[in-house]
Amino acid sequence: METTTSDYSIQEIARVANTTSRTLRYYDEVGLVPPSRVGENGYRYYDRQALVRLQRVLMLRELGLGIPAIAEMLADLTSDVTALESHLVWLELEQKRIARQMASVQKTIEELKGGERIMAHDMPHAMFDGFDHTVYQDEVEEKWGKEAYAKGDSWWRDKTDAEKAEWKAALAALQSDWAEAAARGADPAGDEAQALAQRQFDNLAGIPGTPGYSAGGPTKAYFIGLGEMYVEDARFAENYGGADNAAFVRDAMRVYAERELS
């Protein structure tokens, strides 16, 4: 077999990656995973860098992204380590979402086995927790108005799959950084926490429908109120690692708002 100690044949890669040689040839044709070299016999060979790229592609395929979206993401994220770290954070977020789905379905099963009727007018949010952002529609409209929800919903639906994936990964990374800072006992008024609060502000500033969007970013009242909601609503607190961490986020956001927002 024509190979070196640093690369592997297409058949070997297909076997260990649980895919097919045909799929690997297709990924080569569309530019997703080109081989590191092609031998004199025409066989494709893959080195470590190619294997890392293949891992990224297979993960994104598992998350439901199409070929064009994956190509766009690979073009945007040039560092393998940075990309994989983002993917890992995203996968952890998806793991939590799926866990909420499982819990909500299990609760419904238990209620049905117990003979309880579930009426459409009193369905709890928990029945749909983790499934779709639209479950928060009533809450958003009640707090900030129907126009705010409509603008935010339209902004999200207009994104490509790659843009949605990139935005989710960035948000997950921010939430993870908040949780790490809280776990280390960082000062909510300190430079690290305030830098995170700035990132939180910038994230919200890019979402149409956010109160203050037209003026360049969230209003002071909205920013403080959102921090309070992270603590009061367990669904949001979970994104930061629990109520204690969410309290740290709230306190840092309040300090930021008092200092920077009028």
Short mmCIF file of C-alpha atoms in Angstrom, two decimals:
data_model
loop_
_atom_site.label_atom_id
_atom_site.label_comp_id
_atom_site.label_asym_id
_atom_site.label_seq_id
_atom_site.Cartn_x
_atom_site.Cartn_y
_atom_site.Cartn_z
CA MET A 1 0.00 0.00 0.00
CA GLU A 2 1.36 3.42 -1.00
CA THR A 3 1.30 5.33 2.24
CA THR A 4 3.53 7.04 4.79
CA THR A 5 3.50 7.06 8.58
CA SER A 6 1.64 10.37 8.50
CA ASP A 7 -1.26 9.66 6.16
CA TYR A 8 -3.97 7.09 5.59
CA SER A 9 -5.76 5.69 2.58
CA ILE A 10 -9.31 6.59 1.74
CA GLN A 11 -10.45 3.08 2.69
CA GLU A 12 -8.84 3.34 6.13
CA ILE A 13 -10.44 6.73 6.78
CA ALA A 14 -13.84 5.54 5.60
CA ARG A 15 -13.66 2.62 8.03
CA VAL A 16 -12.58 4.53 11.14
CA ALA A 17 -14.94 7.47 10.43
CA ASN A 18 -17.88 5.14 9.82
CA THR A 19 -18.52 6.63 6.40
CA THR A 20 -17.89 5.51 2.81
CA SER A 21 -15.20 6.06 0.22
CA ARG A 22 -17.90 7.44 -2.05
CA THR A 23 -18.80 10.09 0.55
CA LEU A 24 -15.15 11.05 0.96
CA ARG A 25 -14.74 11.39 -2.80
CA TYR A 26 -17.84 13.60 -2.87
CA TYR A 27 -16.46 15.79 -0.05
CA ASP A 28 -13.32 16.15 -2.16
CA GLU A 29 -15.30 17.10 -5.27
CA VAL A 30 -17.25 19.86 -3.46
CA GLY A 31 -14.14 21.16 -1.69
CA LEU A 32 -15.07 20.23 1.88
CA VAL A 33 -12.33 17.69 2.62
CA PRO A 34 -9.66 17.47 -0.06
CA PRO A 35 -7.07 14.72 0.42
CA SER A 36 -3.63 15.77 1.57
CA ARG A 37 -2.19 14.05 -1.51
CA VAL A 38 -3.12 11.80 -4.40
CA GLY A 39 -0.81 8.89 -5.12
CA GLU A 40 0.57 7.82 -8.49
CA ASN A 41 -2.11 5.13 -8.50
CA GLY A 42 -4.80 7.81 -8.20
CA TYR A 43 -5.69 6.87 -4.63
CA ARG A 44 -6.49 9.62 -2.15
CA TYR A 45 -4.52 9.88 1.11
CA TYR A 46 -5.34 11.94 4.21
CA ASP A 47 -3.03 13.39 6.84
CA ARG A 48 -3.86 14.59 10.37
CA GLN A 49 -5.01 18.04 9.25
CA ALA A 50 -7.40 16.48 6.75
CA LEU A 51 -8.77 14.19 9.48
CA VAL A 52 -9.48 17.17 11.75
CA ARG A 53 -11.31 18.89 8.91
CA LEU A 54 -13.31 15.72 8.26
CA GLN A 55 -14.26 15.58 11.95
CA ARG A 56 -15.61 19.14 11.72
CA VAL A 57 -17.62 18.30 8.61
CA LEU A 58 -19.13 15.15 10.13
CA MET A 59 -20.11 17.03 13.30
CA LEU A 60 -21.82 19.76 11.32
CA ARG A 61 -23.63 17.16 9.23
CA GLU A 62 -24.84 15.50 12.44
CA LEU A 63 -26.24 18.89 13.49
CA GLY A 64 -28.30 19.01 10.30
CA LEU A 65 -26.34 21.53 8.23
CA GLY A 66 -26.25 21.19 4.47
CA ILE A 67 -23.15 21.21 2.28
CA PRO A 68 -23.33 24.95 1.35
CA ALA A 69 -23.74 25.94 5.01
CA ILE A 70 -20.82 23.76 6.08
CA ALA A 71 -18.61 25.21 3.34
CA GLU A 72 -19.49 28.70 4.54
CA MET A 73 -18.64 27.86 8.15
CA LEU A 74 -15.32 26.26 7.21
CA ALA A 75 -14.42 29.34 5.20
CA ASP A 76 -15.23 31.65 8.13
CA LEU A 77 -13.38 29.66 10.82
CA THR A 78 -9.80 29.10 9.73
CA SER A 79 -8.39 27.85 13.04
CA ASP A 80 -9.12 24.19 13.69
CA VAL A 81 -8.73 24.61 17.47
CA THR A 82 -10.99 27.68 17.61
CA ALA A 83 -13.57 25.99 15.40
CA LEU A 84 -13.61 22.78 17.42
CA GLU A 85 -13.87 24.71 20.69
CA SER A 86 -16.88 26.55 19.27
CA HIS A 87 -18.38 23.26 18.10
CA LEU A 88 -17.85 21.74 21.54
CA VAL A 89 -19.62 24.61 23.29
CA TRP A 90 -22.44 24.36 20.77
CA LEU A 91 -22.72 20.59 21.29
CA GLU A 92 -22.90 21.11 25.06
CA LEU A 93 -25.73 23.60 24.52
CA GLU A 94 -27.50 21.13 22.24
CA GLN A 95 -27.02 18.43 24.88
CA LYS A 96 -28.78 20.60 27.44
CA ARG A 97 -31.59 21.38 24.99
CA ILE A 98 -32.11 17.70 24.20
CA ALA A 99 -32.11 16.91 27.93
CA ARG A 100 -34.93 19.43 28.36
CA GLN A 101 -36.80 17.84 25.47
CA MET A 102 -36.47 14.41 27.07
CA ALA A 103 -37.63 15.73 30.44
CA SER A 104 -40.67 17.44 28.92
CA VAL A 105 -41.66 14.32 26.96
CA GLN A 106 -41.16 12.11 30.04
CA LYS A 107 -43.35 14.42 32.10
CA THR A 108 -46.10 14.28 29.48
CA ILE A 109 -45.88 10.46 29.38
CA GLU A 110 -46.19 10.28 33.17
CA GLU A 111 -49.19 12.61 33.14
CA LEU A 112 -50.90 10.60 30.40
CA LYS A 113 -50.24 7.30 32.20
CA GLY A 114 -51.69 8.86 35.33
CA GLY A 115 -54.91 9.61 33.48
CA GLU A 116 -54.48 13.39 33.41
CA ARG A 117 -56.03 15.24 30.49
CA ILE A 118 -53.81 17.89 28.95
CA MET A 119 -55.94 20.74 27.69
CA ALA A 120 -54.75 23.07 24.95
CA HIS A 121 -55.57 26.18 26.94
CA ASP A 122 -53.44 25.25 29.95
CA MET A 123 -50.46 23.47 28.42
CA PRO A 124 -47.36 24.28 30.48
CA HIS A 125 -44.29 25.73 28.79
CA ALA A 126 -42.39 22.68 30.03
CA MET A 127 -44.20 20.54 27.45
CA PHE A 128 -42.32 22.35 24.70
CA ASP A 129 -39.13 23.29 26.52
CA GLY A 130 -36.07 22.92 24.29
CA PHE A 131 -37.96 22.56 21.02
CA ASP A 132 -38.43 25.97 19.42
CA HIS A 133 -37.74 29.63 20.14
CA THR A 134 -41.40 30.43 19.37
CA VAL A 135 -42.45 28.96 22.73
CA TYR A 136 -41.36 32.29 24.22
CA GLN A 137 -43.56 34.32 21.87
CA ASP A 138 -46.29 35.09 24.41
CA GLU A 139 -43.77 36.08 27.07
CA VAL A 140 -41.82 38.35 24.73
CA GLU A 141 -44.99 40.00 23.42
CA GLU A 142 -46.30 40.50 26.94
CA LYS A 143 -43.06 42.06 28.20
CA TRP A 144 -41.90 44.04 25.16
CA GLY A 145 -44.74 44.04 22.62
CA LYS A 146 -45.74 42.15 19.48
CA GLU A 147 -43.54 44.28 17.23
CA ALA A 148 -40.45 43.34 19.24
CA TYR A 149 -41.17 39.63 18.80
CA ALA A 150 -42.03 39.99 15.11
CA LYS A 151 -38.79 41.83 14.32
CA GLY A 152 -36.64 39.39 16.26
CA ASP A 153 -38.39 36.38 14.73
CA SER A 154 -37.97 37.75 11.20
CA TRP A 155 -34.30 38.50 11.86
CA TRP A 156 -33.72 34.89 12.94
CA ARG A 157 -35.68 33.27 10.11
CA ASP A 158 -33.83 35.32 7.50
CA LYS A 159 -30.46 33.91 8.59
CA THR A 160 -28.81 31.12 6.64
CA ASP A 161 -28.11 27.82 8.38
CA ALA A 162 -24.45 28.78 8.65
CA GLU A 163 -25.30 32.18 10.15
CA LYS A 164 -27.62 30.56 12.69
CA ALA A 165 -24.96 28.03 13.63
CA GLU A 166 -22.30 30.73 14.00
CA TRP A 167 -24.59 32.91 16.12
CA LYS A 168 -25.53 29.99 18.38
CA ALA A 169 -21.89 29.07 18.83
CA ALA A 170 -20.97 32.65 19.75
CA LEU A 171 -23.82 32.84 22.26
CA ALA A 172 -22.89 29.48 23.77
CA ALA A 173 -19.28 30.62 24.11
CA LEU A 174 -20.41 33.81 25.87
CA GLN A 175 -22.60 31.84 28.28
CA SER A 176 -19.73 29.47 28.97
CA ASP A 177 -17.37 32.38 29.68
CA TRP A 178 -19.94 33.86 32.08
CA ALA A 179 -20.20 30.53 33.92
CA GLU A 180 -16.42 30.15 34.17
CA ALA A 181 -15.98 33.68 35.54
CA ALA A 182 -18.76 33.11 38.09
CA ALA A 183 -17.24 29.79 39.19
CA ARG A 184 -13.90 31.49 39.81
CA GLY A 185 -15.58 34.09 42.00
CA ALA A 186 -14.88 37.05 39.72
CA ASP A 187 -15.98 40.49 40.87
CA PRO A 188 -19.18 41.58 39.01
CA ALA A 189 -17.75 45.11 38.91
CA GLY A 190 -14.28 43.97 37.80
CA ASP A 191 -12.73 44.28 34.37
CA GLU A 192 -13.40 40.65 33.37
CA ALA A 193 -17.09 40.74 34.25
CA GLN A 194 -17.56 44.14 32.65
CA ALA A 195 -15.94 42.90 29.44
CA LEU A 196 -18.45 40.05 29.44
CA ALA A 197 -21.28 42.52 30.07
CA GLN A 198 -20.06 44.50 27.05
CA ARG A 199 -20.21 41.34 24.94
CA GLN A 200 -23.73 40.70 26.26
CA PHE A 201 -24.71 44.24 25.29
CA ASP A 202 -23.16 43.90 21.82
CA ASN A 203 -24.95 40.59 21.27
CA LEU A 204 -28.33 42.14 22.10
CA ALA A 205 -27.56 45.29 20.13
CA GLY A 206 -27.54 43.24 16.92
CA ILE A 207 -31.07 41.84 17.38
CA PRO A 208 -33.90 43.88 15.82
CA GLY A 209 -36.83 44.28 18.19
CA THR A 210 -34.60 44.69 21.24
CA PRO A 211 -35.72 47.84 23.11
CA GLY A 212 -33.16 50.47 22.15
CA TYR A 213 -32.08 48.67 18.95
CA SER A 214 -32.63 51.74 16.75
CA ALA A 215 -30.53 53.83 19.13
CA GLY A 216 -27.56 51.47 18.98
CA GLY A 217 -28.21 49.01 21.79
CA PRO A 218 -30.43 47.88 24.66
CA THR A 219 -31.92 50.50 26.95
CA LYS A 220 -30.76 50.68 30.56
CA ALA A 221 -34.10 49.42 31.88
CA TYR A 222 -34.18 46.52 29.43
CA PHE A 223 -30.60 45.47 30.13
CA ILE A 224 -31.15 45.48 33.89
CA GLY A 225 -34.53 43.76 33.57
CA LEU A 226 -33.08 41.04 31.38
CA GLY A 227 -30.44 40.31 34.00
CA GLU A 228 -33.17 39.99 36.61
CA MET A 229 -35.05 37.56 34.36
CA TYR A 230 -31.97 35.33 34.07
CA VAL A 231 -32.21 34.76 37.82
CA GLU A 232 -35.98 34.57 38.17
CA ASP A 233 -36.56 32.10 35.32
CA ALA A 234 -34.82 28.75 35.82
CA ARG A 235 -34.84 28.10 32.07
CA PHE A 236 -32.53 31.05 31.51
CA ALA A 237 -30.47 30.51 34.66
CA GLU A 238 -29.59 27.03 33.39
CA ASN A 239 -27.83 28.59 30.40
CA TYR A 240 -25.31 30.12 32.81
CA GLY A 241 -24.87 27.07 35.03
CA GLY A 242 -27.58 27.72 37.62
CA ALA A 243 -29.11 30.44 39.76
CA ASP A 244 -25.87 31.45 41.52
CA ASN A 245 -24.08 32.02 38.23
CA ALA A 246 -27.10 33.84 36.82
CA ALA A 247 -27.01 36.15 39.86
CA PHE A 248 -23.40 37.00 38.98
CA VAL A 249 -24.47 37.79 35.40
CA ARG A 250 -27.33 39.95 36.69
CA ASP A 251 -25.07 41.90 39.04
CA ALA A 252 -22.45 42.50 36.33
CA MET A 253 -25.11 43.64 33.87
CA ARG A 254 -26.54 46.06 36.44
CA VAL A 255 -23.10 47.55 37.11
CA TYR A 256 -22.54 47.92 33.37
CA ALA A 257 -25.93 49.57 32.88
CA GLU A 258 -25.38 52.02 35.72
CA ARG A 259 -21.95 52.96 34.36
CA GLU A 260 -22.51 52.99 30.62
CA LEU A 261 -26.21 53.44 29.87
CA SER A 262 -28.27 56.53 30.49
#
